[in-house]
Amino acid sequence: MSRELIEHAGAMVAYPKGILAADESSPTLTKRFVAHGLESTESTRRDWRETLFSSPGLGEYVSGVILYDETFHQTTANGLSFPDFLVEHGMLPGIKVDTGAKPLAGSDGELVTEGLDNLGPRLADYYARGARFAKWRAVLQIDQAKPSAICIRANAHALARYAKLCQESGIVPIVEPEILMEGDHDLATTRRVAGTVLSAVFDQLRSFEVLLPGMVLKPSMVTPGNTGPTVSAREIGEASVECYRDVVPASVAGIALLSGGQSDDMATANLAAMNEIEALPWPITFSFGRALQDTPMKVWASSGQDRQRTQASLMDRVTTTASVLRPRHLVNV
């Protein structure tokens, strides 16, 4: 099982590929559909995702797709399950397994991600149905005394328990501690908080003896708050890599960054800046959702749901993003 985990984790971050995050919940996707004047039903959501996943050549640049439970259990127009469909097109099927962020007792409005109850049996079922990796997202906010120590500990502990349960079921865990961009904090503040959060996460991962080469880290980019001081992509790239180098063990399979509400161009520019830095101990790639899907959804809505035009738009975003990745001889640092 360890060998399979390591192989799949390596494949997920192998050059020149990244991960497509298509795991928006049905309510979240409905909001996006409504904003574009689209009807949201189980059938229309399935058609949207099948259009994306069947884009010609997608598997050349996307190693795997994170699915929402609804999509995971749906079939394509030809009656093939989505996990089997992805495998046929050269991509690993993934599944979002957390049940969302809920208020954390004892904190000042902070959140902790839930979903550990009955997770083991759920993972075993997902594996039997074709899932080979999973995702769990923790959410932390920067604001005065936030994130608090209790919030950091609670989310780090949950991420580690989830990761261990995944590996016991043969599933590669994507570990996602997201630090939200909302706020007026500067780059140095985010750098400090990100280092503290990631240190806590890896302390917990080690305590649960999670196999590090069999996991993928999905952190936020180290950016200032969305209303904070403006900095360059180079500054963001350097701050991010410096933070990861300080904290992330070289044995981790790779880092697949989330876009975190950034525009598609901004997320790609920051990813490019990181990949321009030489001699990294792990590959740095993308695990983008909206940064890859926003423009195609606009095309989908404005073109009368024209499949070819929507797929061309997605492939333009995917190839543009993948083009900034760089092959490298990895080194231990």
Coordinates of C-alpha atoms in Angstrom, one line a residue:
M1 CA 0.0 0.0 0.0
S2 CA 2.9 2.4 0.8
R3 CA 4.3 1.9 -2.7
E4 CA 0.9 2.7 -4.3
L5 CA 0.5 5.8 -2.2
I6 CA 3.9 7.1 -3.2
E7 CA 3.3 6.3 -6.9
H8 CA 0.0 8.1 -7.0
A9 CA 1.2 11.1 -5.0
G10 CA 4.2 11.4 -7.3
A11 CA 1.9 11.2 -10.4
M12 CA -0.3 13.9 -9.0
V13 CA 2.5 16.5 -9.1
A14 CA 4.5 15.1 -12.0
Y15 CA 5.7 17.7 -14.6
P16 CA 4.0 19.2 -16.5
K17 CA 0.7 18.5 -14.7
G18 CA -1.5 20.0 -12.0
I19 CA -4.8 19.2 -10.4
L20 CA -8.2 20.4 -11.4
A21 CA -10.3 21.2 -8.3
A22 CA -14.0 20.6 -9.4
D23 CA -15.3 19.9 -5.9
E24 CA -17.6 22.8 -5.3
S25 CA -20.6 21.8 -3.3
S26 CA -23.9 21.8 -5.0
P27 CA -25.0 25.0 -3.2
T28 CA -21.7 26.8 -4.2
L29 CA -21.9 25.7 -7.8
T30 CA -25.6 26.8 -7.9
K31 CA -24.6 30.3 -6.8
R32 CA -22.1 30.5 -9.6
F33 CA -24.6 29.2 -12.1
V34 CA -27.3 31.7 -11.0
A35 CA -24.8 34.5 -11.2
H36 CA -24.3 33.6 -14.9
G37 CA -28.1 33.1 -15.6
L38 CA -27.8 29.3 -15.7
E39 CA -30.2 26.8 -14.2
S40 CA -28.7 24.5 -11.5
T41 CA -30.1 21.0 -11.4
E42 CA -28.3 17.7 -10.8
S43 CA -28.4 17.2 -14.6
T44 CA -27.0 20.6 -15.5
R45 CA -24.3 20.3 -13.0
R46 CA -23.4 16.9 -14.4
D47 CA -23.4 18.3 -18.0
W48 CA -21.1 21.2 -16.9
R49 CA -18.5 18.9 -15.3
E50 CA -18.7 16.3 -18.1
T51 CA -18.0 19.1 -20.6
L52 CA -14.9 20.1 -18.6
F53 CA -13.6 16.6 -18.0
S54 CA -14.0 15.5 -21.6
S55 CA -11.9 18.4 -23.0
P56 CA -9.6 17.0 -25.6
G57 CA -6.0 16.7 -24.3
L58 CA -6.9 17.6 -20.7
G59 CA -5.1 14.6 -19.3
E60 CA -1.8 15.9 -20.8
Y61 CA -1.8 18.8 -18.3
V62 CA -4.1 17.6 -15.5
S63 CA -3.0 14.6 -13.4
G64 CA -6.2 14.3 -11.4
V65 CA -9.6 15.9 -10.7
I66 CA -11.1 16.5 -7.2
L67 CA -14.8 15.6 -7.3
Y68 CA -17.7 16.5 -5.1
D69 CA -19.7 13.6 -3.8
E70 CA -22.6 14.3 -6.2
T71 CA -20.4 14.1 -9.2
F72 CA -18.5 11.1 -7.9
H73 CA -21.7 9.1 -7.9
Q74 CA -23.0 10.4 -11.2
T75 CA -22.4 8.8 -14.7
T76 CA -21.6 10.4 -18.0
A77 CA -24.0 10.6 -20.9
N78 CA -22.7 7.3 -22.0
G79 CA -23.3 5.6 -18.6
L80 CA -19.7 5.5 -17.4
S81 CA -19.1 6.5 -13.8
F82 CA -17.1 9.7 -13.5
P83 CA -14.2 8.0 -11.7
D84 CA -13.9 5.4 -14.5
F85 CA -14.3 8.2 -17.1
L86 CA -11.3 10.1 -15.6
V87 CA -9.2 7.0 -15.5
E88 CA -10.0 6.3 -19.2
H89 CA -8.8 9.8 -20.0
G90 CA -5.5 9.5 -18.1
M91 CA -6.5 11.3 -14.8
L92 CA -6.7 10.1 -11.2
P93 CA -10.1 10.5 -9.5
G94 CA -10.1 12.4 -6.3
I95 CA -12.8 13.2 -3.7
K96 CA -13.5 16.0 -1.3
V97 CA -14.3 14.3 2.1
D98 CA -14.6 17.0 4.7
T99 CA -18.1 18.2 5.5
G100 CA -17.3 21.9 5.8
A101 CA -16.0 24.4 8.3
K102 CA -18.1 24.9 11.5
P103 CA -17.8 27.3 14.4
L104 CA -15.0 26.4 16.8
A105 CA -16.1 26.3 20.5
G106 CA -14.0 28.5 22.7
S107 CA -12.9 30.8 19.9
D108 CA -13.9 34.3 18.7
G109 CA -15.8 33.3 15.6
E110 CA -13.1 31.0 14.2
L111 CA -13.8 27.7 12.3
V112 CA -12.8 24.1 12.4
T113 CA -13.4 21.7 9.6
E114 CA -15.5 18.6 10.4
G115 CA -16.1 15.3 8.8
L116 CA -14.0 12.8 10.8
D117 CA -17.1 10.8 12.0
N118 CA -17.4 7.6 10.0
L119 CA -14.6 8.8 7.6
G120 CA -12.8 5.5 7.6
P121 CA -15.8 3.5 6.1
R122 CA -16.5 6.4 3.7
L123 CA -12.9 6.3 2.4
A124 CA -13.0 2.5 2.0
D125 CA -16.2 2.9 -0.1
Y126 CA -14.6 5.7 -2.2
Y127 CA -11.5 3.6 -2.8
A128 CA -13.6 0.7 -3.9
R129 CA -15.4 3.0 -6.4
G130 CA -12.2 4.3 -7.8
A131 CA -10.9 7.3 -5.7
R132 CA -7.2 7.4 -5.4
F133 CA -6.8 10.7 -3.6
A134 CA -8.9 12.9 -1.3
K135 CA -9.0 16.5 -0.1
W136 CA -9.7 18.1 3.3
R137 CA -9.7 21.9 3.6
A138 CA -9.0 23.8 6.8
V139 CA -9.8 27.5 6.9
L140 CA -7.9 30.1 8.9
Q141 CA -8.3 33.8 9.1
I142 CA -5.8 36.6 9.8
D143 CA -7.3 39.4 11.9
Q144 CA -5.7 40.9 15.0
A145 CA -5.4 37.8 17.4
K146 CA -6.4 35.4 14.6
P147 CA -5.7 32.7 13.9
S148 CA -5.6 31.7 17.6
A149 CA -3.5 28.9 18.9
I150 CA -6.5 26.8 19.6
C151 CA -7.8 27.3 16.0
I152 CA -4.4 26.3 14.6
R153 CA -4.1 23.2 16.8
A154 CA -7.7 22.0 16.2
N155 CA -7.4 22.3 12.4
A156 CA -3.9 20.8 12.3
H157 CA -5.1 17.8 14.4
A158 CA -8.1 17.2 12.2
L159 CA -5.9 17.4 9.0
A160 CA -3.5 14.8 10.5
R161 CA -6.3 12.4 11.5
Y162 CA -7.8 12.7 8.1
A163 CA -4.5 12.1 6.4
K164 CA -3.8 9.0 8.4
L165 CA -7.3 7.6 7.7
C166 CA -6.8 8.2 4.0
Q167 CA -3.5 6.4 3.9
E168 CA -4.9 3.5 5.8
S169 CA -7.5 3.2 3.0
G170 CA -4.9 3.4 0.2
I171 CA -5.9 7.0 -0.6
V172 CA -3.4 9.9 -1.1
P173 CA -4.4 12.8 1.2
I174 CA -4.2 16.3 -0.1
V175 CA -3.6 18.4 3.1
E176 CA -5.1 21.9 2.6
P177 CA -4.5 24.5 5.3
E178 CA -5.9 27.6 3.6
I179 CA -5.2 31.0 5.0
L180 CA -7.9 33.3 3.7
M181 CA -6.9 36.4 1.8
E182 CA -9.5 38.7 3.3
G183 CA -7.9 41.5 5.3
D184 CA -5.5 44.4 5.1
H185 CA -2.5 42.6 6.5
D186 CA 0.9 42.8 4.8
L187 CA 3.1 40.2 3.2
A188 CA 5.3 39.8 6.3
T189 CA 2.3 39.0 8.5
T190 CA 1.0 36.3 6.2
R191 CA 4.6 34.9 6.0
R192 CA 4.7 34.6 9.8
V193 CA 1.2 33.1 10.1
A194 CA 1.8 30.6 7.3
G195 CA 5.0 29.4 8.9
T196 CA 3.2 28.9 12.2
V197 CA 0.3 27.1 10.7
L198 CA 2.4 24.8 8.5
S199 CA 4.7 24.0 11.4
A200 CA 1.7 22.9 13.5
V201 CA 0.3 20.8 10.6
F202 CA 3.6 18.9 10.1
D203 CA 4.0 18.4 13.9
Q204 CA 0.6 16.7 13.9
L205 CA 1.3 14.7 10.7
R206 CA 4.5 13.4 12.2
S207 CA 2.7 12.5 15.5
F208 CA 0.2 10.4 13.5
E209 CA 3.1 8.9 11.4
V210 CA 1.6 10.0 8.1
L211 CA 3.7 8.8 5.2
L212 CA 5.0 12.1 3.8
P213 CA 6.0 10.8 0.3
G214 CA 2.5 9.6 0.1
M215 CA 0.8 13.0 0.6
V216 CA 0.4 16.3 -1.3
L217 CA 0.4 19.6 0.5
K218 CA -2.1 22.2 -0.8
P219 CA -1.2 25.5 1.0
S220 CA -2.2 29.1 0.3
M221 CA 0.3 31.2 -1.6
V222 CA 1.9 33.7 0.8
T223 CA 0.2 36.9 -0.2
P224 CA -0.8 40.1 1.5
G225 CA -4.5 40.6 2.4
N226 CA -6.7 41.5 -0.5
T227 CA -7.0 45.0 0.8
G228 CA -3.4 45.1 2.0
P229 CA -0.2 46.6 0.4
T230 CA 0.4 45.7 -3.2
V231 CA 3.4 43.6 -3.9
S232 CA 4.9 42.0 -7.0
A233 CA 4.6 38.4 -8.1
R234 CA 8.3 38.0 -7.5
E235 CA 7.9 39.1 -3.9
I236 CA 5.0 36.6 -3.4
G237 CA 7.0 33.8 -5.1
E238 CA 10.0 34.4 -2.9
A239 CA 8.1 34.7 0.3
S240 CA 6.1 31.6 -0.4
V241 CA 9.1 29.5 -1.3
E242 CA 11.0 30.8 1.7
C243 CA 8.2 29.8 4.0
Y244 CA 7.8 26.3 2.5
R245 CA 11.5 25.7 2.6
D246 CA 11.6 26.5 6.3
V247 CA 8.8 24.2 7.2
V248 CA 7.8 21.6 4.6
P249 CA 10.0 18.4 4.7
A250 CA 11.8 17.5 1.5
S251 CA 10.1 14.0 1.6
V252 CA 6.7 15.4 0.8
A253 CA 5.6 14.4 -2.7
G254 CA 4.9 17.9 -3.8
I255 CA 3.1 21.2 -3.3
A256 CA 0.0 21.8 -5.3
L257 CA -1.1 25.4 -4.6
L258 CA -4.6 26.7 -4.3
S259 CA -5.6 29.9 -6.0
G260 CA -7.5 31.2 -3.0
G261 CA -9.8 33.7 -4.7
Q262 CA -7.0 35.3 -6.9
S263 CA -7.8 36.1 -10.5
D264 CA -6.6 33.5 -13.0
D265 CA -3.8 35.7 -14.3
M266 CA -2.6 36.6 -10.8
A267 CA -2.6 33.0 -9.6
T268 CA -0.6 31.9 -12.7
A269 CA 1.9 34.8 -12.4
N270 CA 2.6 33.9 -8.7
L271 CA 2.9 30.3 -9.6
A272 CA 5.4 31.2 -12.4
A273 CA 7.5 33.3 -9.9
M274 CA 7.8 30.3 -7.6
N275 CA 8.9 28.0 -10.5
E276 CA 11.6 30.4 -11.5
I277 CA 13.4 29.7 -8.2
E278 CA 16.0 27.0 -8.6
A279 CA 16.8 23.9 -6.6
L280 CA 13.6 23.2 -4.8
P281 CA 13.2 20.0 -2.7
W282 CA 9.7 19.3 -4.1
P283 CA 7.8 20.1 -7.3
I284 CA 5.5 23.1 -7.1
T285 CA 2.3 22.9 -9.2
F286 CA -1.3 24.0 -9.2
S287 CA -4.6 22.7 -7.7
F288 CA -6.8 25.4 -9.0
G289 CA -10.6 25.6 -9.1
R290 CA -12.1 29.0 -10.0
A291 CA -8.8 30.2 -11.5
L292 CA -9.3 27.5 -14.2
Q293 CA -13.1 27.5 -14.4
D294 CA -14.3 31.1 -14.2
T295 CA -13.6 32.0 -17.8
P296 CA -14.9 28.7 -19.2
M297 CA -18.1 29.2 -17.2
K298 CA -18.6 32.6 -18.7
V299 CA -18.2 31.1 -22.2
W300 CA -20.5 28.2 -21.3
A301 CA -23.2 30.7 -20.2
S302 CA -22.8 33.3 -23.1
S303 CA -22.5 30.7 -25.9
G304 CA -25.7 28.8 -25.1
Q305 CA -23.6 26.0 -23.4
D306 CA -21.5 25.4 -26.5
R307 CA -19.3 22.4 -25.5
Q308 CA -16.4 23.0 -28.0
R309 CA -16.0 26.7 -27.1
T310 CA -16.2 26.0 -23.4
Q311 CA -13.6 23.2 -23.7
A312 CA -11.3 25.5 -25.8
S313 CA -11.5 28.1 -23.1
L314 CA -10.7 25.6 -20.3
M315 CA -7.7 24.2 -22.3
D316 CA -6.4 27.7 -22.9
R317 CA -6.4 28.3 -19.1
V318 CA -4.9 24.9 -18.3
T319 CA -2.1 25.1 -20.9
T320 CA -1.3 28.7 -19.9
T321 CA -1.0 27.6 -16.2
A322 CA 0.9 24.5 -17.0
S323 CA 3.3 26.4 -19.2
V324 CA 4.8 28.2 -16.2
L325 CA 5.8 24.9 -14.5
R326 CA 9.5 24.0 -14.8
P327 CA 11.1 20.6 -14.8
R328 CA 14.0 20.5 -12.3
H329 CA 16.5 18.3 -10.6
L330 CA 15.1 18.2 -7.1
V331 CA 17.5 18.6 -4.2
N332 CA 17.3 18.1 -0.5
V333 CA 17.7 21.3 1.5

